[in-house]
Coordinates of C-alpha atoms in Angstrom, one line a residue:
Chain A
M201 CA -43.0 168.5 23.9
S202 CA -44.4 165.8 21.4
G203 CA -43.5 162.8 23.9
K204 CA -46.6 164.3 25.6
K205 CA -48.5 163.2 23.0
G206 CA -47.3 159.9 22.4
L207 CA -47.3 156.0 23.3
D208 CA -46.8 157.3 27.2
F209 CA -49.6 159.8 27.0
L210 CA -51.7 157.1 25.3
R211 CA -51.0 154.6 28.2
T212 CA -51.8 157.2 30.9
V213 CA -55.2 158.0 29.5
A214 CA -55.9 154.3 28.9
T215 CA -55.0 153.7 32.4
Y216 CA -57.1 156.5 33.9
M217 CA -60.1 155.7 31.4
T218 CA -60.3 152.1 32.5
K219 CA -59.7 152.5 36.2
T220 CA -63.5 153.0 37.0
N221 CA -66.3 151.3 38.1
G222 CA -68.0 152.3 34.7
Y223 CA -68.3 150.5 31.6
D224 CA -64.6 151.1 30.2
R225 CA -63.3 148.7 32.7
C226 CA -64.2 146.1 29.6
L227 CA -61.3 147.7 28.0
Q228 CA -58.5 147.4 30.7
Q229 CA -56.9 144.5 29.1
L230 CA -56.1 146.7 25.6
E231 CA -52.6 147.5 25.5
M232 CA -51.1 150.5 23.9
V233 CA -48.7 149.9 21.2
S234 CA -48.3 153.2 19.7
G235 CA -49.6 156.6 18.7
G236 CA -49.4 160.0 18.8
D237 CA -50.1 163.0 16.7
G238 CA -54.0 162.0 16.2
R239 CA -53.3 158.0 15.9
C240 CA -53.8 155.3 18.4
V241 CA -52.9 151.6 18.0
A242 CA -53.6 148.9 20.2
E243 CA -53.8 145.3 21.0
F244 CA -55.4 142.5 22.7
K245 CA -55.9 138.8 23.0
V246 CA -59.8 137.7 22.7
G247 CA -60.9 136.2 25.9
E248 CA -64.2 134.2 27.0
E249 CA -65.5 137.6 28.4
H250 CA -65.6 139.0 24.8
L251 CA -67.7 136.5 23.2
N252 CA -71.1 136.3 21.8
R253 CA -73.4 133.0 22.2
A254 CA -71.9 131.7 18.9
G255 CA -68.2 131.8 20.3
G256 CA -67.2 134.7 18.2
L257 CA -66.0 138.1 19.2
H258 CA -69.1 140.2 20.0
G259 CA -70.1 142.8 17.8
G260 CA -70.8 145.1 20.8
Y261 CA -67.5 144.9 22.2
T262 CA -65.9 145.7 18.8
A263 CA -68.3 149.0 18.4
T264 CA -67.1 149.5 22.1
I265 CA -63.5 149.5 21.3
V266 CA -64.3 151.6 18.0
D267 CA -65.7 154.4 20.1
V268 CA -62.8 154.0 23.1
V269 CA -60.2 153.9 20.6
T270 CA -60.7 156.5 18.2
T271 CA -61.3 158.9 21.3
Y272 CA -58.0 157.8 22.6
A273 CA -56.3 158.8 19.0
L274 CA -58.2 162.1 19.1
M275 CA -56.8 162.7 22.6
T276 CA -53.7 162.9 21.1
K277 CA -54.1 165.9 19.0
E278 CA -53.0 169.3 20.5
N279 CA -55.9 171.3 22.0
C280 CA -58.4 167.9 21.6
V281 CA -60.6 166.9 24.2
P282 CA -62.5 163.5 23.9
G283 CA -65.7 165.2 22.5
V284 CA -69.0 163.9 22.1
S285 CA -70.5 160.6 19.8
V286 CA -72.3 162.1 16.6
D287 CA -72.4 158.8 14.7
I288 CA -70.8 155.5 14.9
H289 CA -70.6 153.2 11.9
V290 CA -69.2 149.8 12.0
S291 CA -68.9 147.1 9.2
Y292 CA -68.2 143.6 10.4
L293 CA -65.7 141.8 7.8
K294 CA -64.6 138.8 9.5
G295 CA -65.0 136.7 12.8
A296 CA -62.4 136.4 15.8
R297 CA -62.3 133.3 18.2
Q298 CA -60.8 133.1 21.6
G299 CA -57.2 133.2 21.9
D300 CA -57.0 135.2 18.5
E301 CA -54.6 138.4 18.8
V302 CA -56.3 141.6 17.5
I303 CA -54.6 144.8 16.2
I304 CA -56.9 148.0 16.6
D305 CA -55.7 150.9 14.7
A306 CA -57.7 154.4 15.4
N307 CA -56.8 157.3 13.2
T308 CA -57.9 160.9 13.3
V309 CA -59.0 161.8 9.5
R310 CA -59.7 165.5 10.4
A311 CA -60.2 167.4 13.6
G312 CA -61.8 170.8 12.8
R313 CA -63.1 173.4 14.8
N314 CA -66.3 171.6 15.6
L315 CA -66.5 168.1 14.2
A316 CA -64.1 165.3 14.5
F317 CA -63.7 162.7 12.2
L318 CA -62.2 159.2 13.2
E319 CA -61.8 155.9 11.4
C320 CA -60.7 152.5 13.2
E321 CA -59.7 149.1 11.4
L322 CA -59.7 145.7 13.9
R323 CA -57.5 143.1 12.0
H324 CA -55.8 139.7 13.2
K325 CA -52.3 140.1 14.3
K326 CA -51.5 136.8 12.5
D327 CA -52.2 137.7 9.2
N328 CA -53.2 141.5 9.1
S329 CA -56.8 140.2 7.5
I330 CA -59.7 142.8 8.5
I331 CA -62.4 142.0 11.1
A332 CA -64.1 145.3 11.4
K333 CA -63.8 148.8 9.6
A334 CA -65.5 151.9 11.3
S335 CA -66.1 155.4 11.1
H336 CA -66.7 157.6 14.3
T337 CA -67.9 161.5 14.0
K338 CA -67.4 163.2 17.3
Y339 CA -68.5 167.0 18.1
I340 CA -65.6 168.5 19.6
G341 CA -66.9 172.3 19.9
S342 CA -68.2 174.5 22.9
S343 CA -71.9 173.5 23.0
Chain B
M251 CA -98.9 129.3 18.3
S252 CA -97.8 133.0 18.3
G253 CA -97.6 133.0 22.2
K254 CA -94.3 131.0 21.2
K255 CA -92.8 134.2 19.5
G256 CA -94.3 137.0 22.0
L257 CA -93.0 138.0 25.2
D258 CA -92.1 134.7 26.8
F259 CA -90.2 134.0 24.0
L260 CA -88.3 137.0 24.5
R261 CA -87.9 136.3 28.2
T262 CA -86.5 132.8 27.5
V263 CA -84.0 134.1 24.6
A264 CA -82.8 136.9 27.0
T265 CA -82.1 134.9 29.8
Y266 CA -80.4 132.1 27.7
M267 CA -78.3 134.9 25.9
T268 CA -76.9 136.7 29.1
K269 CA -76.5 133.7 31.4
T270 CA -72.8 133.6 30.2
N271 CA -69.4 134.2 31.0
G272 CA -69.0 135.9 27.8
Y273 CA -69.7 139.8 26.7
D274 CA -73.4 139.5 26.8
R275 CA -73.6 139.0 30.3
C276 CA -73.4 142.8 30.4
L277 CA -77.1 143.1 29.3
Q278 CA -78.4 140.8 32.1
Q279 CA -80.5 144.1 33.5
L280 CA -82.7 144.6 30.8
E281 CA -86.0 143.6 31.4
M282 CA -88.2 142.5 28.3
V283 CA -91.4 144.6 28.3
S284 CA -93.4 143.3 25.0
G285 CA -92.7 142.0 21.6
G286 CA -93.1 139.3 19.2
D287 CA -93.4 139.2 15.3
G288 CA -90.2 141.0 14.5
R289 CA -90.3 143.3 17.2
C290 CA -88.8 143.5 20.7
V291 CA -89.4 146.4 23.8
A292 CA -86.9 146.5 26.4
E293 CA -86.2 148.6 29.3
F294 CA -83.2 149.2 31.9
K295 CA -82.1 151.7 34.5
V296 CA -79.0 153.3 33.7
G297 CA -76.2 152.0 36.5
E298 CA -72.8 153.1 37.4
E299 CA -71.4 149.9 35.4
H300 CA -72.9 151.8 32.1
L301 CA -71.1 155.0 32.5
N302 CA -68.5 156.8 30.6
R303 CA -65.8 159.0 32.4
A304 CA -68.0 162.0 32.1
G305 CA -70.6 160.3 34.1
G306 CA -72.9 159.5 31.1
L307 CA -74.4 156.3 29.2
H308 CA -71.4 154.9 27.6
G309 CA -71.8 155.2 23.6
G310 CA -70.4 151.6 23.6
Y311 CA -73.0 150.3 25.9
T312 CA -75.6 151.9 23.8
A313 CA -74.1 150.3 20.6
T314 CA -74.2 147.0 22.4
I315 CA -77.6 147.1 23.3
V316 CA -78.7 147.5 19.6
D317 CA -76.8 144.7 18.4
V318 CA -78.0 142.5 20.9
V319 CA -81.9 143.9 21.1
T320 CA -82.3 144.2 17.2
T321 CA -81.0 140.6 17.4
Y322 CA -83.7 139.6 19.6
A323 CA -86.4 141.2 17.6
L324 CA -85.3 139.5 14.4
M325 CA -85.5 135.8 16.6
T326 CA -89.1 136.5 16.9
K327 CA -89.7 136.2 13.0
E328 CA -90.7 132.7 12.4
N329 CA -87.7 130.8 10.9
C330 CA -85.5 133.6 11.8
V331 CA -82.0 132.5 13.1
P332 CA -79.7 135.4 15.1
G333 CA -77.5 135.9 12.0
V334 CA -74.5 137.8 11.8
S335 CA -73.8 141.5 11.7
V336 CA -72.9 143.2 8.6
D337 CA -73.4 146.8 9.5
I338 CA -74.3 148.6 12.5
H339 CA -74.8 152.5 12.4
V340 CA -75.5 154.6 15.6
S341 CA -76.8 158.3 16.0
Y342 CA -76.4 159.8 19.3
L343 CA -78.9 162.5 19.8
K344 CA -79.1 163.0 23.7
G345 CA -77.6 161.8 26.8
A346 CA -78.6 159.6 29.6
R347 CA -77.6 159.6 33.5
Q348 CA -77.1 157.3 36.1
G349 CA -80.6 156.6 37.4
D350 CA -82.4 157.3 34.2
E351 CA -84.9 154.8 32.9
V352 CA -84.3 154.1 29.4
I353 CA -86.7 152.4 27.1
I354 CA -85.4 150.2 24.1
D355 CA -87.8 149.8 21.1
A356 CA -86.2 147.2 18.4
N357 CA -87.9 146.5 15.2
T358 CA -87.6 144.2 12.1
V359 CA -87.8 146.5 9.1
R360 CA -87.7 143.6 6.2
A361 CA -86.1 139.9 6.7
G362 CA -85.6 138.7 3.1
R363 CA -84.1 135.6 2.1
N364 CA -80.5 136.6 2.9
L365 CA -80.5 139.9 4.8
A366 CA -82.3 141.6 7.5
F367 CA -82.6 145.2 8.0
L368 CA -83.4 146.0 11.9
E369 CA -83.9 149.4 13.7
C370 CA -83.6 150.3 17.0
E371 CA -84.4 153.5 19.3
L372 CA -83.2 154.2 22.8
R373 CA -85.7 156.5 24.4
H374 CA -85.9 158.5 27.9
K375 CA -89.0 156.9 29.5
K376 CA -90.0 160.0 31.5
D377 CA -90.6 162.2 28.3
N378 CA -89.9 159.8 25.5
S379 CA -87.0 162.0 24.3
I380 CA -84.9 159.9 21.9
I381 CA -81.1 159.3 23.0
A382 CA -80.1 157.3 20.3
K383 CA -81.4 156.0 17.0
A384 CA -79.5 153.2 15.0
S385 CA -80.2 150.8 12.2
H386 CA -78.3 147.1 12.1
T387 CA -77.9 145.0 8.5
K388 CA -77.5 141.1 9.4
Y389 CA -76.8 138.2 7.2
I390 CA -79.2 135.2 7.7
G391 CA -79.0 133.3 4.6
S392 CA -76.7 130.3 4.5
S393 CA -73.4 130.8 3.8
Chain C
M27 CA -54.3 138.2 -18.8
S28 CA -54.4 140.8 -15.7
G29 CA -54.2 143.7 -18.1
K30 CA -58.1 142.8 -18.9
K31 CA -59.0 143.8 -15.2
G32 CA -56.6 147.2 -15.3
L33 CA -57.1 150.5 -16.7
D34 CA -58.5 149.5 -20.1
F35 CA -61.0 147.4 -18.6
L36 CA -62.3 150.3 -16.2
R37 CA -62.2 152.7 -19.1
T38 CA -64.4 150.3 -21.0
V39 CA -66.8 149.8 -17.8
A40 CA -67.1 153.5 -17.1
T41 CA -67.9 153.8 -20.9
Y42 CA -70.7 151.4 -21.2
M43 CA -71.9 152.5 -17.5
T44 CA -72.5 156.0 -18.5
K45 CA -73.7 156.0 -22.0
T46 CA -77.1 155.5 -21.3
N47 CA -80.3 157.6 -21.0
G48 CA -80.3 156.8 -17.2
Y49 CA -78.8 158.1 -14.4
D50 CA -75.3 157.1 -14.4
R51 CA -75.0 159.5 -17.1
C52 CA -74.2 162.5 -14.8
L53 CA -70.6 160.8 -14.4
Q54 CA -69.8 160.8 -18.1
Q55 CA -66.9 163.4 -17.0
L56 CA -65.1 160.9 -14.4
E57 CA -61.8 160.0 -16.2
M58 CA -60.5 156.8 -15.2
V59 CA -56.7 157.2 -13.9
S60 CA -55.7 153.7 -12.8
G61 CA -57.0 150.9 -11.1
G62 CA -57.4 146.8 -11.5
D63 CA -57.5 144.2 -8.5
G64 CA -60.5 145.6 -6.7
R65 CA -59.3 149.2 -6.9
C66 CA -60.4 152.2 -9.2
V67 CA -59.0 155.9 -9.3
A68 CA -60.8 158.5 -11.1
E69 CA -61.0 162.2 -11.4
F70 CA -63.0 165.0 -12.4
K71 CA -63.2 169.0 -12.3
V72 CA -66.0 170.2 -10.3
G73 CA -68.6 171.8 -13.2
E74 CA -71.6 174.0 -12.4
E75 CA -74.1 170.7 -13.1
H76 CA -72.4 169.3 -9.8
L77 CA -73.3 172.4 -7.4
N78 CA -75.6 172.8 -4.6
R79 CA -77.4 176.0 -4.1
A80 CA -74.8 176.9 -1.8
G81 CA -72.1 176.7 -4.8
G82 CA -70.2 173.4 -3.0
L83 CA -69.8 169.9 -4.4
H84 CA -73.4 168.8 -4.1
G85 CA -73.5 165.7 -1.3
G86 CA -76.1 163.9 -3.4
Y87 CA -73.6 163.7 -6.3
T88 CA -70.6 162.8 -4.0
A89 CA -73.1 159.8 -2.7
T90 CA -73.6 159.2 -6.5
I91 CA -69.8 158.7 -7.2
V92 CA -69.2 156.4 -4.1
D93 CA -71.7 154.3 -5.3
V94 CA -70.7 153.9 -8.8
V95 CA -66.8 154.3 -8.4
T96 CA -66.6 151.4 -5.7
T97 CA -68.9 149.3 -8.0
Y98 CA -66.3 149.9 -10.8
A99 CA -63.3 148.9 -8.2
L100 CA -65.5 145.7 -7.2
M101 CA -65.8 145.1 -11.0
T102 CA -61.9 144.8 -11.5
K103 CA -62.0 141.5 -9.1
E104 CA -61.8 138.2 -10.5
N105 CA -65.3 136.6 -11.0
C106 CA -67.0 139.4 -9.5
V107 CA -70.4 140.8 -10.6
P108 CA -71.7 144.7 -9.9
G109 CA -73.7 143.3 -7.1
V110 CA -76.5 145.2 -5.4
S111 CA -76.1 147.7 -2.7
V112 CA -77.2 147.1 1.1
D113 CA -75.6 150.1 2.9
I114 CA -73.7 153.2 2.1
H115 CA -72.2 155.6 4.4
V116 CA -70.6 158.7 3.4
S117 CA -69.0 161.0 6.1
Y118 CA -68.4 164.7 4.8
L119 CA -65.1 166.3 5.7
K120 CA -64.6 169.3 3.7
G121 CA -66.5 171.4 0.7
A122 CA -65.1 171.7 -2.8
R123 CA -66.1 174.5 -5.6
Q124 CA -66.6 175.1 -9.0
G125 CA -63.2 174.3 -10.8
D126 CA -61.6 172.2 -8.1
E127 CA -60.0 169.3 -9.4
V128 CA -61.2 165.8 -7.2
I129 CA -59.4 162.9 -7.2
I130 CA -61.8 159.4 -6.1
D131 CA -59.8 156.7 -4.7
A132 CA -62.0 153.7 -4.5
N133 CA -61.1 150.3 -3.0
T134 CA -62.4 146.7 -2.2
V135 CA -61.7 145.7 1.4
R136 CA -62.9 142.3 1.0
A137 CA -65.3 140.6 -1.5
G138 CA -66.6 137.3 0.1
R139 CA -69.1 135.2 -1.3
N140 CA -71.9 137.1 -0.5
L141 CA -70.7 140.2 0.5
A142 CA -68.4 142.8 -0.7
F143 CA -66.8 145.7 1.4
L144 CA -65.9 148.8 -0.2
E145 CA -64.4 151.9 0.7
C146 CA -64.0 155.6 -1.0
E147 CA -62.0 158.7 -0.6
L148 CA -62.6 162.0 -2.3
R149 CA -59.8 164.2 -2.2
H150 CA -58.8 167.6 -3.6
K151 CA -55.8 166.9 -6.5
K152 CA -54.1 170.2 -5.2
D153 CA -53.3 169.0 -1.5
N154 CA -54.6 165.6 -1.2
S155 CA -57.0 167.0 1.8
I156 CA -60.1 164.6 2.0
I157 CA -63.5 165.8 0.9
A158 CA -65.4 162.8 1.7
K159 CA -64.9 159.4 2.9
A160 CA -67.3 156.5 2.4
S161 CA -68.1 152.7 2.9
H162 CA -70.4 150.7 0.4
T163 CA -71.6 147.3 1.2
K164 CA -73.4 145.1 -1.6
Y165 CA -74.7 141.8 -1.9
I166 CA -72.9 139.7 -4.5
G167 CA -74.2 136.4 -3.8
S168 CA -76.9 134.5 -6.0
S169 CA -80.4 135.8 -4.3
Chain D
M119 CA -98.2 182.0 10.8
S120 CA -97.7 178.3 10.9
G121 CA -98.8 177.9 7.2
K122 CA -95.4 179.3 6.6
K123 CA -93.8 176.6 7.1
G124 CA -96.2 173.8 5.6
L125 CA -96.7 172.6 2.3
D126 CA -96.7 176.3 0.5
F127 CA -93.8 177.0 2.1
L128 CA -92.0 173.7 1.0
R129 CA -93.3 174.2 -2.6
T130 CA -91.3 177.2 -2.6
V131 CA -88.3 175.8 -1.2
A132 CA -88.7 172.8 -3.7
T133 CA -89.1 175.4 -6.6
Y134 CA -86.4 177.5 -5.9
M135 CA -84.1 175.1 -4.8
T136 CA -84.4 173.1 -8.1
K137 CA -84.6 175.7 -10.7
T138 CA -80.8 176.0 -11.3
N139 CA -78.3 174.8 -13.4
G140 CA -76.9 172.9 -10.4
Y141 CA -77.3 169.3 -9.4
D142 CA -80.7 169.9 -7.9
R143 CA -82.1 170.1 -11.1
C144 CA -82.5 166.3 -10.9
L145 CA -85.3 166.4 -8.5
Q146 CA -87.3 168.8 -10.1
Q147 CA -90.0 166.3 -10.7
L148 CA -90.5 165.6 -7.0
E149 CA -94.1 166.9 -6.0
M150 CA -94.3 168.0 -2.7
V151 CA -97.1 166.2 -0.8
S152 CA -97.5 167.5 2.9
G153 CA -95.1 168.8 5.2
G154 CA -94.2 171.5 7.8
D155 CA -92.9 171.5 11.4
G156 CA -89.8 169.5 10.6
R157 CA -91.5 167.0 8.0
C158 CA -91.4 166.8 4.6
V159 CA -93.5 164.1 2.4
A160 CA -92.8 164.1 -1.4
E161 CA -93.3 161.6 -4.5
F162 CA -92.3 161.1 -7.7
K163 CA -92.7 158.4 -10.5
V164 CA -89.4 156.5 -11.6
G165 CA -88.3 157.7 -14.8
E166 CA -85.7 156.2 -17.3
E167 CA -83.4 159.2 -16.2
H168 CA -83.6 157.8 -12.6
L169 CA -82.3 154.0 -13.4
N170 CA -79.4 152.1 -13.6
R171 CA -77.9 149.9 -15.9
A172 CA -79.7 147.0 -14.4
G173 CA -83.0 148.9 -14.9
G174 CA -83.4 149.8 -11.3
L175 CA -84.0 152.9 -9.1
H176 CA -80.3 154.2 -9.1
G177 CA -78.8 154.2 -5.5
G178 CA -76.9 157.5 -6.1
Y179 CA -80.4 159.1 -7.0
T180 CA -82.0 157.6 -3.9
A181 CA -79.1 159.1 -1.9
T182 CA -79.6 162.3 -3.6
I183 CA -83.1 162.4 -2.4
V184 CA -82.6 161.7 1.0
D185 CA -80.0 164.4 1.2
V186 CA -82.4 166.7 -0.3
V187 CA -85.7 165.9 1.2
T188 CA -84.4 165.9 4.4
T189 CA -82.8 169.3 4.0
Y190 CA -86.4 170.3 2.9
A191 CA -87.8 169.1 6.5
L192 CA -85.2 170.7 8.3
M193 CA -86.0 173.9 6.7
T194 CA -89.6 173.9 8.1
K195 CA -88.5 174.2 11.6
E196 CA -88.5 177.6 13.0
N197 CA -85.2 179.3 12.9
C198 CA -83.5 176.5 10.8
V199 CA -81.3 176.8 8.3
P200 CA -80.3 174.4 5.7
G201 CA -76.9 173.3 7.4
V202 CA -74.2 171.4 6.2
S203 CA -73.9 167.4 5.9
V204 CA -71.9 165.8 8.1
D205 CA -73.1 161.8 7.9
I206 CA -75.2 160.2 5.5
H207 CA -76.3 156.6 5.7
V208 CA -78.8 154.7 3.5
S209 CA -79.8 151.3 3.6
Y210 CA -81.3 149.9 0.3
L211 CA -84.3 147.1 1.1
K212 CA -86.1 146.7 -2.1
G213 CA -86.1 147.7 -5.7
A214 CA -87.6 149.8 -7.7
R215 CA -88.7 150.2 -11.6
Q216 CA -89.4 152.5 -14.4
G217 CA -92.9 154.0 -13.9
D218 CA -93.3 153.0 -10.2
E219 CA -94.4 155.7 -8.1
V220 CA -92.5 156.6 -4.8
I221 CA -93.3 158.2 -1.7
I222 CA -90.8 160.0 0.1
D223 CA -91.2 160.5 3.7
A224 CA -88.6 162.9 5.8
N225 CA -88.5 163.7 9.4
T226 CA -86.6 165.9 11.6
V227 CA -85.8 163.7 14.6
R228 CA -83.9 166.5 16.7
A229 CA -82.8 169.7 15.7
G230 CA -80.3 170.9 18.6
R231 CA -78.1 174.1 19.0
N232 CA -75.4 172.7 16.7
L233 CA -76.6 169.4 14.8
A234 CA -79.6 168.3 13.2
F235 CA -80.8 164.4 12.9
L236 CA -82.8 163.5 10.2
E237 CA -84.3 160.3 8.6
C238 CA -85.9 159.5 5.9
E239 CA -87.8 156.6 4.1
L240 CA -88.5 155.9 0.4
R241 CA -91.8 153.7 -0.2
H242 CA -93.8 152.0 -3.0
K243 CA -96.9 154.1 -3.1
K244 CA -98.7 150.8 -4.2
D245 CA -98.1 148.9 -0.8
N246 CA -96.4 150.9 1.2
S247 CA -93.2 148.5 1.1
I248 CA -89.9 150.3 1.9
I249 CA -87.3 150.8 -0.6
A250 CA -84.9 152.2 1.3
K251 CA -84.5 154.0 4.9
A252 CA -81.7 156.6 5.8
S253 CA -80.3 158.8 8.1
H254 CA -78.8 162.1 7.8
T255 CA -76.8 164.8 10.3
K256 CA -76.2 167.8 9.4
Y257 CA -74.2 170.7 11.2
I258 CA -76.4 173.7 11.8
G259 CA -74.4 175.7 14.5
S260 CA -72.4 178.8 13.2
S261 CA -69.1 177.6 12.6

């Protein structure tokens, strides 16, 4: 049943992943918007807790979002485990400020037997301008 | 006086940066160990709040450490501002578990007029094995 | 006139760039297909001179294509100079063999005052499957 | 015998790899200097055939060198095959001109069961200043 891997599945995954005393709790405010079949679209409003000292969206938080939301995207593929990060690369194109609404769009470019290649964009909701573009390579084979 | 840009300076920077309601508060436990002249060495013990759902050091937290500690390293250079992130790339070589002590070693490879190139390693304190290697490019010119 | 920055412009650029005793001569067989306004689409057939010792498309040649074709894309933007490479990142998803026809699709994600962010995909023409995905950051300000 | 994997081995590998009609022939002028046990140091003099249109060392050629010389480094490890490229990331710090002598220093950071993490620096021989820093991730497991 494909519904299992769609929006309901993503909401279940995101709730499970972020209801923790671990680091993922910093992603609790992300709202799952759509996805399935290798994709995950989420959104959040930039809060004070996401800012760097200059008052902009923190680059480390952006990297964390990339890491996690691409993993959600990967988990919507049939038979796909979360895998283990190999390489993550983020390009920072534009800032975001407190109160800005941000769309996160993560996609599985390829999930092979051993490696998965994922991509992610963060965009301003108001005008679709790109905040960050990223790629994430994960090992998904049996080690 | 070079002392201004050494360990005391790094402790002052780290305290200022992480005493905030912003995202950098998640780095409060990092202890500055040595540095100056473009370098920053810090350490921390992996706590529950740094873990992913599999019980390992979270890749997003690792990326956050890279972002911030390389910026501390950059700030020890004369005339250097924190700058703005352009690209960050992290390779994940080995896991770390709760209780593990981790060394962070960040270095300014080159700080030119417009761009700074920084590198960072996270290593296990017990055997110096590498957890992650990263590079961080920042724009430091006037925009 | 926008035509100046479209396909004719790209053909002129590509001819100028590769008619040289320099390294760009290895890209002479690339055929410009379409583009303009920050984009460049080209194609080529994998020849013996593009192969590694295992008989596949060479990763170094792929990186060279990314470097050059994203620069062509950038040059179709108004007022844009070729710029200088800051960071290039290539993910290798799938192989290609001699005789395979390859599409190269390069795009300017953002060209600001100082930095340009470019992306590039190499795909098999026969089924559109992705061979490589890449990002390229260039400095385009006055130094 | 460890000599098998030292300088003589590297010279044999480099000769075999570049005596080809394939793309690696563009690396024939690289001279192996030292290495073994996961490392490879080589050098070359920048020639006209390595230049971009602006008269500097071509970024695509630099990426090609990174790809190949890190692979030589990997091959000096016991039981290590050349592997297949997963991700390559190059940061460009400084230019080089025709006639400049360049040192290439490649190192295996970690070669595990499935993945190898390699790093590479290109430096000016005259003053050791860094031209480029790079990382290269390869898949070395059985697919």
